[in-house]
PDB file of C-alpha atoms in Angstrom:
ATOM      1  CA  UNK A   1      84.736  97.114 105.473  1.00  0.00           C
ATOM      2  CA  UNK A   2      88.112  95.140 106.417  1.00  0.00           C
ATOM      3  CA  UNK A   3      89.918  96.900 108.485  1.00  0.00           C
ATOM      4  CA  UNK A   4      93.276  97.004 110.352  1.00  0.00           C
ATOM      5  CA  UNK A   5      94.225  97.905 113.741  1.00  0.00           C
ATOM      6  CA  UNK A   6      97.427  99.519 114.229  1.00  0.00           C
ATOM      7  CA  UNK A   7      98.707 100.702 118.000  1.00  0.00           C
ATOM      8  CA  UNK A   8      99.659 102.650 119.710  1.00  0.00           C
ATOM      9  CA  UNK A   9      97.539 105.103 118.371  1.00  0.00           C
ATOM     10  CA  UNK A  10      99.993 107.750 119.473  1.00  0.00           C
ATOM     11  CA  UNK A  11     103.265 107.764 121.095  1.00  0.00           C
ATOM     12  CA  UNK A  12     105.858 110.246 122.824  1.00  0.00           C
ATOM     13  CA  UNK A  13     109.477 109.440 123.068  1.00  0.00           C
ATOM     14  CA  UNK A  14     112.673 110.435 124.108  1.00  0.00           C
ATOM     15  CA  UNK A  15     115.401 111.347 121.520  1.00  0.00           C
ATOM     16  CA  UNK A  16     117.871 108.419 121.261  1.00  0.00           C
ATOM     17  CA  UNK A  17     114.803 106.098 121.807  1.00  0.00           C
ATOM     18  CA  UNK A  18     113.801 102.994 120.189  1.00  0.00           C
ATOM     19  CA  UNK A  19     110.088 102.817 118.852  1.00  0.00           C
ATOM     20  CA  UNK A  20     107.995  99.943 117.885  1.00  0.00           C
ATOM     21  CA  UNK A  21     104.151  99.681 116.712  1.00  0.00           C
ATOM     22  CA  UNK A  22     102.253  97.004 115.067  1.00  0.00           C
ATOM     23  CA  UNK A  23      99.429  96.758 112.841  1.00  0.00           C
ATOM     24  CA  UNK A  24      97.269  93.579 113.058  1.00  0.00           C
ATOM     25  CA  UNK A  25      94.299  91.649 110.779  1.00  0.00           C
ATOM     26  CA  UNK A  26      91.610  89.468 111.087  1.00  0.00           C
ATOM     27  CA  UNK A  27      92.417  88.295 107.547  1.00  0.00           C
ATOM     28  CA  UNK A  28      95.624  87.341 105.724  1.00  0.00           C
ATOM     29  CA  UNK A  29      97.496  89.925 103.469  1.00  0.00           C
ATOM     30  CA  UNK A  30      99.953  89.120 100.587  1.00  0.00           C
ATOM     31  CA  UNK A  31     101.832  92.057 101.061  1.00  0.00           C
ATOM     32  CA  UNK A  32     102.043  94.638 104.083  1.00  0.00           C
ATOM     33  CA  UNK A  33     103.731  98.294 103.361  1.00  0.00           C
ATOM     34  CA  UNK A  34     104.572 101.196 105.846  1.00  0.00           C
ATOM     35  CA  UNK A  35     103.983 104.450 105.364  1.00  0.00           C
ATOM     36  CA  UNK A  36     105.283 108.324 106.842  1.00  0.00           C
ATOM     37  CA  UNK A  37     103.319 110.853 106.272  1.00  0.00           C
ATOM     38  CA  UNK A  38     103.373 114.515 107.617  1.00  0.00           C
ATOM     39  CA  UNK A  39     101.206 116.927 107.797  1.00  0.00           C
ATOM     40  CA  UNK A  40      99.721 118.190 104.858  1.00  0.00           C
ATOM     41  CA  UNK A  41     101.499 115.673 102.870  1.00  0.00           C
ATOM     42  CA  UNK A  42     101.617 112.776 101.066  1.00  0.00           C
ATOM     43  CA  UNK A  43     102.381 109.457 102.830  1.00  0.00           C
ATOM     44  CA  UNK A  44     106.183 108.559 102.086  1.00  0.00           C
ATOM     45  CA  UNK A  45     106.803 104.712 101.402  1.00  0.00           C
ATOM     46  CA  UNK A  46     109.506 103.557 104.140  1.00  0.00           C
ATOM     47  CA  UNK A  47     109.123  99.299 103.806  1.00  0.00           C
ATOM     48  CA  UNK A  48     107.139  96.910 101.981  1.00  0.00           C
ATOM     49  CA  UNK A  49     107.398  93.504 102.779  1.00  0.00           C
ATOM     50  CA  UNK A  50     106.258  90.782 100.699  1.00  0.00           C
ATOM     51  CA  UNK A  51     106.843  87.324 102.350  1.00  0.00           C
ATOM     52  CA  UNK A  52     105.019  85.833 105.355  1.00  0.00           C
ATOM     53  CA  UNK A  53     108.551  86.015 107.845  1.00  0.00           C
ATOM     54  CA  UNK A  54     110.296  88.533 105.562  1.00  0.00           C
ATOM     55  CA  UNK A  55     112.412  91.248 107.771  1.00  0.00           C
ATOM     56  CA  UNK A  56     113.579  94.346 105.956  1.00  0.00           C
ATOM     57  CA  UNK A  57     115.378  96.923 107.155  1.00  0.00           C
ATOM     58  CA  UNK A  58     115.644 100.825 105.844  1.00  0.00           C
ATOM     59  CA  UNK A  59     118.244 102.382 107.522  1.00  0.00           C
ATOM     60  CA  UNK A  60     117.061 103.132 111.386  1.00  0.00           C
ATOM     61  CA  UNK A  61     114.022 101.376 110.771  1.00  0.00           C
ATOM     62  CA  UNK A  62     113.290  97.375 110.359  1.00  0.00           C
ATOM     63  CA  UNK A  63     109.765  95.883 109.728  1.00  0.00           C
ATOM     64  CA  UNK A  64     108.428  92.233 109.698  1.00  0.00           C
ATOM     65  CA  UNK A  65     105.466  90.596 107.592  1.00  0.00           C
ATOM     66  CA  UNK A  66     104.400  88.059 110.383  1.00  0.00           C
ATOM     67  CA  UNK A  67     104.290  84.309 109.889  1.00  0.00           C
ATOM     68  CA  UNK A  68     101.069  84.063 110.450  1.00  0.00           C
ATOM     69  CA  UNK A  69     100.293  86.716 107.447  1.00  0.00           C
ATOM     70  CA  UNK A  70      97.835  88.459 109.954  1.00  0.00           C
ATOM     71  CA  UNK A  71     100.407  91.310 111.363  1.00  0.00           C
ATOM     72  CA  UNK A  72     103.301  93.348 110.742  1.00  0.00           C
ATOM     73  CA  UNK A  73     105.476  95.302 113.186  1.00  0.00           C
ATOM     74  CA  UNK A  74     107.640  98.338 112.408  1.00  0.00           C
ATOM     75  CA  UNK A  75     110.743  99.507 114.991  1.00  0.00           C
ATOM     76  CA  UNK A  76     112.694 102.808 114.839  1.00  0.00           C
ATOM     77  CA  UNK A  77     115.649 102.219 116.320  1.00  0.00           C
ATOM     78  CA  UNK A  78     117.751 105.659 118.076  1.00  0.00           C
ATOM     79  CA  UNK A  79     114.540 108.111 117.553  1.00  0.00           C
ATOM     80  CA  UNK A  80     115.784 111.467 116.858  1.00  0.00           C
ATOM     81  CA  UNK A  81     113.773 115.175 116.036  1.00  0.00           C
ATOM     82  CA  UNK A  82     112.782 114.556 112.220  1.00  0.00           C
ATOM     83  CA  UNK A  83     110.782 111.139 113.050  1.00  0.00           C
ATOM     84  CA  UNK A  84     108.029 112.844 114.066  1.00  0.00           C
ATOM     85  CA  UNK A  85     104.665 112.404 112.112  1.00  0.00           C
ATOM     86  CA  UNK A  86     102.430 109.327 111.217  1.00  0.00           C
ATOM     87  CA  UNK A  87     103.278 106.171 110.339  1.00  0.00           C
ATOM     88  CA  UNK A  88     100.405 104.117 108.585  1.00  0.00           C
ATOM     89  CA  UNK A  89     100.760 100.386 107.761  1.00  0.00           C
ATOM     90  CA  UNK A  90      98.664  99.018 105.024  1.00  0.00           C
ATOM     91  CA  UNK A  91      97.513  95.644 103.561  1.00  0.00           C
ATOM     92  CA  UNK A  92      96.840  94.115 100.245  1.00  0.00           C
ATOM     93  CA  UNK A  93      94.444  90.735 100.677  1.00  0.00           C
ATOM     94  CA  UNK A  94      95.315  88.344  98.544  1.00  0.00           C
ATOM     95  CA  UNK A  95      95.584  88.212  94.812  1.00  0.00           C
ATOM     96  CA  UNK A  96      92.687  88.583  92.744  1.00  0.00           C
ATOM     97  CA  UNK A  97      92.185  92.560  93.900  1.00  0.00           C
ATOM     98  CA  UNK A  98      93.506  95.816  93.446  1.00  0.00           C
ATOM     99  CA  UNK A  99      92.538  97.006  97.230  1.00  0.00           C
ATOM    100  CA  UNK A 100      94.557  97.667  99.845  1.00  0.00           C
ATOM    101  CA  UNK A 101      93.485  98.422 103.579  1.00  0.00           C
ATOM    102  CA  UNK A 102      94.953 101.011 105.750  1.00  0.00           C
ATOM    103  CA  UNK A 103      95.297 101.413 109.572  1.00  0.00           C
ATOM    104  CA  UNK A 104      94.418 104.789 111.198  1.00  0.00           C
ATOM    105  CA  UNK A 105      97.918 105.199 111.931  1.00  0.00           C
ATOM    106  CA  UNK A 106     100.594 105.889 115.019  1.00  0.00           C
ATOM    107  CA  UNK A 107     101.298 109.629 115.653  1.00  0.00           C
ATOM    108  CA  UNK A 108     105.000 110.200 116.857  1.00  0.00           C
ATOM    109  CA  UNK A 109     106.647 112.717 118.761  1.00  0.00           C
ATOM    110  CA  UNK A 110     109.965 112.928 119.813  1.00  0.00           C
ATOM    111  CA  UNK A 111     110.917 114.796 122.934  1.00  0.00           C
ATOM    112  CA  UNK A 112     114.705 116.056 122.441  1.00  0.00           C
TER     113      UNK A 112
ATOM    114  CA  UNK B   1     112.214 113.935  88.360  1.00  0.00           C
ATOM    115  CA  UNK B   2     109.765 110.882  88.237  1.00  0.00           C
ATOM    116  CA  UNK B   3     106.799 110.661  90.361  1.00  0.00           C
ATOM    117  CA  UNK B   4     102.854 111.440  91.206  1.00  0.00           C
ATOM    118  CA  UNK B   5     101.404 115.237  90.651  1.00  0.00           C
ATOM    119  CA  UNK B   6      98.661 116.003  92.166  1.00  0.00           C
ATOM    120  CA  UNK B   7      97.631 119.905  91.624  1.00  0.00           C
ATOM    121  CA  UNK B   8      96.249 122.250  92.561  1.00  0.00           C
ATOM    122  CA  UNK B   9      97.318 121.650  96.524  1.00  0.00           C
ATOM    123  CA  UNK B  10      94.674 123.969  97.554  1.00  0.00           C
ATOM    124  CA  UNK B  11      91.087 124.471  96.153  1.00  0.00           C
ATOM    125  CA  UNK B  12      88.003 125.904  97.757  1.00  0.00           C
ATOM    126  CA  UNK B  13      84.885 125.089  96.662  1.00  0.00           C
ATOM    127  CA  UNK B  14      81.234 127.039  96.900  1.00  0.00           C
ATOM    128  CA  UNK B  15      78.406 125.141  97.477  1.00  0.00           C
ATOM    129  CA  UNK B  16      76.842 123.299  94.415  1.00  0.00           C
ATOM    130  CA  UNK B  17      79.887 123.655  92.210  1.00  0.00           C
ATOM    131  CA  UNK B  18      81.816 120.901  91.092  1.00  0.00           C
ATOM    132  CA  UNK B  19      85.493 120.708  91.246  1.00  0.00           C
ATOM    133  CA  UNK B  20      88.463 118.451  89.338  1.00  0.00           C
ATOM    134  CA  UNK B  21      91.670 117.594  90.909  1.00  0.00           C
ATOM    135  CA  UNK B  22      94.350 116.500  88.488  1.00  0.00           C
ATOM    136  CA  UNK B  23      96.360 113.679  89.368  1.00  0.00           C
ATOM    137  CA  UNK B  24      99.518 113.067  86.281  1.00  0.00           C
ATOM    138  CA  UNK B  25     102.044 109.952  86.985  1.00  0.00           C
ATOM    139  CA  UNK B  26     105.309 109.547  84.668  1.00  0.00           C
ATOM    140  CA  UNK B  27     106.334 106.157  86.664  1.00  0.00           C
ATOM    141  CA  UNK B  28     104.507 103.787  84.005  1.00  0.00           C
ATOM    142  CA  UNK B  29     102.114 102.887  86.121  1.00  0.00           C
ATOM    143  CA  UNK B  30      99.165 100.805  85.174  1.00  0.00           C
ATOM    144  CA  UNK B  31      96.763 101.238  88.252  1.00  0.00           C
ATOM    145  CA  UNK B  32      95.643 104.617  89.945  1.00  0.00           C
ATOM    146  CA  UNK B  33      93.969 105.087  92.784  1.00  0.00           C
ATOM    147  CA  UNK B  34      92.185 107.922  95.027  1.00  0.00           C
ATOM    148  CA  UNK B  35      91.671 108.566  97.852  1.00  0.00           C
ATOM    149  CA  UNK B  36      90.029 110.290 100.695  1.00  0.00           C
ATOM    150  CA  UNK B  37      92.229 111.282 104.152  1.00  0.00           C
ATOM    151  CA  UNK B  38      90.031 113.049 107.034  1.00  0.00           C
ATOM    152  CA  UNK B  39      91.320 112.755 110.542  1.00  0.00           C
ATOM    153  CA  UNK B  40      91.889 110.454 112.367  1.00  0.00           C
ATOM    154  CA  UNK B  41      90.653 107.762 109.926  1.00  0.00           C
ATOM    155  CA  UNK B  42      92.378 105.707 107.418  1.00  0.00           C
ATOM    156  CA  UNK B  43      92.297 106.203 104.081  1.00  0.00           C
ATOM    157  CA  UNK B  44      89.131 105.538 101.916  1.00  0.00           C
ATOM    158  CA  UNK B  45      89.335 104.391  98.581  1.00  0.00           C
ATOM    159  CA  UNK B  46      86.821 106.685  95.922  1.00  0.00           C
ATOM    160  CA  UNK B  47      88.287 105.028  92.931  1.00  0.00           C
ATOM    161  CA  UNK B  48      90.643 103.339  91.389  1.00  0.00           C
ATOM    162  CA  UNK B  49      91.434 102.334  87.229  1.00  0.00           C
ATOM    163  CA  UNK B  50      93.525  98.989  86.502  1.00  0.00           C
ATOM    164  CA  UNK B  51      94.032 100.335  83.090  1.00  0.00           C
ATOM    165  CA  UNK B  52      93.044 102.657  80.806  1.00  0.00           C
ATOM    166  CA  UNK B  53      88.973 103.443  80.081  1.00  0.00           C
ATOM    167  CA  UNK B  54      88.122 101.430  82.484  1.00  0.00           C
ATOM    168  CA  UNK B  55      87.379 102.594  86.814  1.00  0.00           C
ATOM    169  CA  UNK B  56      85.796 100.676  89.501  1.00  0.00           C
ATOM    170  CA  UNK B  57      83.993 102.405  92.753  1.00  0.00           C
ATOM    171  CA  UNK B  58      85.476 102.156  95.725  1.00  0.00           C
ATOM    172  CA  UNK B  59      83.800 102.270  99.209  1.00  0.00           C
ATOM    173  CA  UNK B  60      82.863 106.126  98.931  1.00  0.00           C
ATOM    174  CA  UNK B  61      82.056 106.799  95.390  1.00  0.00           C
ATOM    175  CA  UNK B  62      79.015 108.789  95.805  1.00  0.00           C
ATOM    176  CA  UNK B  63      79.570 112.245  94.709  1.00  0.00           C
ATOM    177  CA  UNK B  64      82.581 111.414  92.807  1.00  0.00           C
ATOM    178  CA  UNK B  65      83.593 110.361  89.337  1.00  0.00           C
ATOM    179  CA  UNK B  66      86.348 110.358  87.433  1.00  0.00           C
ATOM    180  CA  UNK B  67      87.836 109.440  83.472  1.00  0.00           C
ATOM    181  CA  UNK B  68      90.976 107.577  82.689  1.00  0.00           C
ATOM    182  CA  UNK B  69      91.639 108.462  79.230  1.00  0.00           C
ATOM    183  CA  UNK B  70      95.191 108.237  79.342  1.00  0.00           C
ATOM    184  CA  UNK B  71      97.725 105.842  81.542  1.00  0.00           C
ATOM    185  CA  UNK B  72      99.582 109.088  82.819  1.00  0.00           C
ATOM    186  CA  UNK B  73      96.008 110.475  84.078  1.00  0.00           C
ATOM    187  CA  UNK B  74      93.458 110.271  86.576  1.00  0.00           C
ATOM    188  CA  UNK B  75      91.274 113.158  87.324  1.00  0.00           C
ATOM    189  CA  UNK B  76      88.577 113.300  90.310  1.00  0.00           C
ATOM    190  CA  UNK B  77      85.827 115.331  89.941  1.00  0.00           C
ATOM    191  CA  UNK B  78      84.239 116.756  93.738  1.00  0.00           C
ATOM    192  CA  UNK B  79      80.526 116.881  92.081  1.00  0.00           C
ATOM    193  CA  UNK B  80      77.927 118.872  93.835  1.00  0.00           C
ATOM    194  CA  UNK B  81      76.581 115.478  95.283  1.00  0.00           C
ATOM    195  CA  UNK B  82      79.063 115.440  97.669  1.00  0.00           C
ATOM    196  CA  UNK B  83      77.397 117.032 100.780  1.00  0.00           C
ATOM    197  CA  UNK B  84      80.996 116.861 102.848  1.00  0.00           C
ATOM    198  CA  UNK B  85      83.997 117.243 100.099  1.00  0.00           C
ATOM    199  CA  UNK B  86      85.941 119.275 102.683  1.00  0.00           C
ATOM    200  CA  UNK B  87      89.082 116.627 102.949  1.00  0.00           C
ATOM    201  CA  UNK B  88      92.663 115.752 101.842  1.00  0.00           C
ATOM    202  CA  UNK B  89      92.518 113.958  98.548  1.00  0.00           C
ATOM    203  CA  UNK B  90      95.419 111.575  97.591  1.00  0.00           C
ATOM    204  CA  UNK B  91      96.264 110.234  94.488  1.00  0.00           C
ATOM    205  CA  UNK B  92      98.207 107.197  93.942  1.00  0.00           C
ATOM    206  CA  UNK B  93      99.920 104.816  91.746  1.00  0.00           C
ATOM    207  CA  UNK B  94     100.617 101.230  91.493  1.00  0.00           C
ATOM    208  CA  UNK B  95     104.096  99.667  90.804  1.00  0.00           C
ATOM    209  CA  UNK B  96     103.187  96.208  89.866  1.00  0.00           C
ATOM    210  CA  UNK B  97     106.483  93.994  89.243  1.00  0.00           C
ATOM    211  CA  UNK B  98     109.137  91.877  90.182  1.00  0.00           C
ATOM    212  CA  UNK B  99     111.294  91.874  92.227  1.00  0.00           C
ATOM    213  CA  UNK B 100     109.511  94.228  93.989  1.00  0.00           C
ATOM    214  CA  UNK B 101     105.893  93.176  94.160  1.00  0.00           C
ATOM    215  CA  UNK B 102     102.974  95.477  94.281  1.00  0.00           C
ATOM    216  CA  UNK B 103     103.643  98.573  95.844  1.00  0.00           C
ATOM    217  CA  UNK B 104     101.680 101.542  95.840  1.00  0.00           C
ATOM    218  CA  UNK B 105     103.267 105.432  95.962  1.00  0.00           C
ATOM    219  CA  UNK B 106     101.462 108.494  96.716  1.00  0.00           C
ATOM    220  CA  UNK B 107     101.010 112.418  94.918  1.00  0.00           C
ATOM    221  CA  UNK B 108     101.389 114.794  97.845  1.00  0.00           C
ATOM    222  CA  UNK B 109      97.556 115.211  98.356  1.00  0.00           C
ATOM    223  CA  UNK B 110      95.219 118.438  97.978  1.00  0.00           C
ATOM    224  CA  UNK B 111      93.487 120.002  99.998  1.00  0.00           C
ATOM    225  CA  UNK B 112      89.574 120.769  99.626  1.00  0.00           C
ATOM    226  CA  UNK B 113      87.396 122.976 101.588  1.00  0.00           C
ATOM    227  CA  UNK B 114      83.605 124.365 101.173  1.00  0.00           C
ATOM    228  CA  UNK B 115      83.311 127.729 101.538  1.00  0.00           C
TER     229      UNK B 115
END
């Protein structure tokens, strides 16, 4: 099935640290969301972006829906301790389905 | 407190005995979803229900089903078809809406393991 492809796959960083990973498509999506999730929990919405362009930020941490409706970036600005876990990006194609599509996800650890 | 339930959070199951994990929204949500976790893969869709009595399959239905007989409800059932049910199981909602467009939230997940 469609798929996305998120990197890096994992990531350690320094405390105080700024972090970025991507997520990119083959295929255009009408809406990209990011995700935290730790373990042995649900994922916890952070973003979702809903305009080709569209920059949102959530405190420490600012995502893009790229112009070309094929990727979508997320950046953690000043890592500290409680960022660590997995951040997932996921896709909905556009309209028409109920589907979405879900990278495998950047694990992050933060060194203090 | 609004939000997805998703009980119980663990559940062992014993080889050709089928299992139901309850998934209960109060957010108003018209579409539910679940799904499967294992790791290091992204998540697979089972099933998902646009409204009420009505499901589709998703891309791993086999040894699944489940009933949406109310909007607030959307139980899976871990049949004895499924020869590898040991996984995380998330259940999910749709918000579907403006401003905010579709946006999907997640129950906290349970846990399944054959015994």
């Amino acid at each position: 099935g469609q798929q996305l492809n998120q990197s890096p796959q994992s990531m350690f960083i320094q405390e105080g640290e700024d972090v970025s990973m991507n997520c990119t498509s083959s295929s255009i999506f009408n809406t990209w969301l990011w995700y935290k999730q730790e373990p042995g929990e649900g994922p916890v919405l952070l973003i979702a972006l809903y305009k080709a362009g569209e920059l949102t930020s959530n405190g420490r941490l600012t995502a893009q829906f790229g112009i070309t409706r094929k990727d979508s970036f997320l950046n953690i600005s000043a890592s500290i301790p409680s960022d660590v876990g997995i951040y997932f990006c996921a896709g909905q194609p556009p309209s028409g389905t109920y589907k979405y599509i879900f990278g495998t996800g950047t694990r992050l650890k933060v060194l203090a | 407190d609004g939000g997805i339930t998703q009980s119980p959070k663990y559940l062992f199951r014993k080889e050709g005995q089928n299992v139901t994990l309850s998934c209960e929204q109060n957010l108003n949500h018209d579409a539910m979803y679940w799904y499967r976790q294992d790791p290091g893969q992204g998540l697979r869709l089972i099933y998902y229900s646009q409204i009420v009595n009505d499901f589709q399959k998703g891309d791993i239905a086999e040894g699944y089903s489940v009933s949406r007989e109310k909007k607030e409800s959307f139980p899976l059932t871990v049949t004895s078809a499924q020869k590898n049910p040991t996984a995380f199981y998330l259940c999910a909602s749709r918000f579907s809406g403006m401003p905010s467009g579709n946006t999907i939230y997640f129950g906290e997940g349970s846990w399944l393991t054959v015994v």
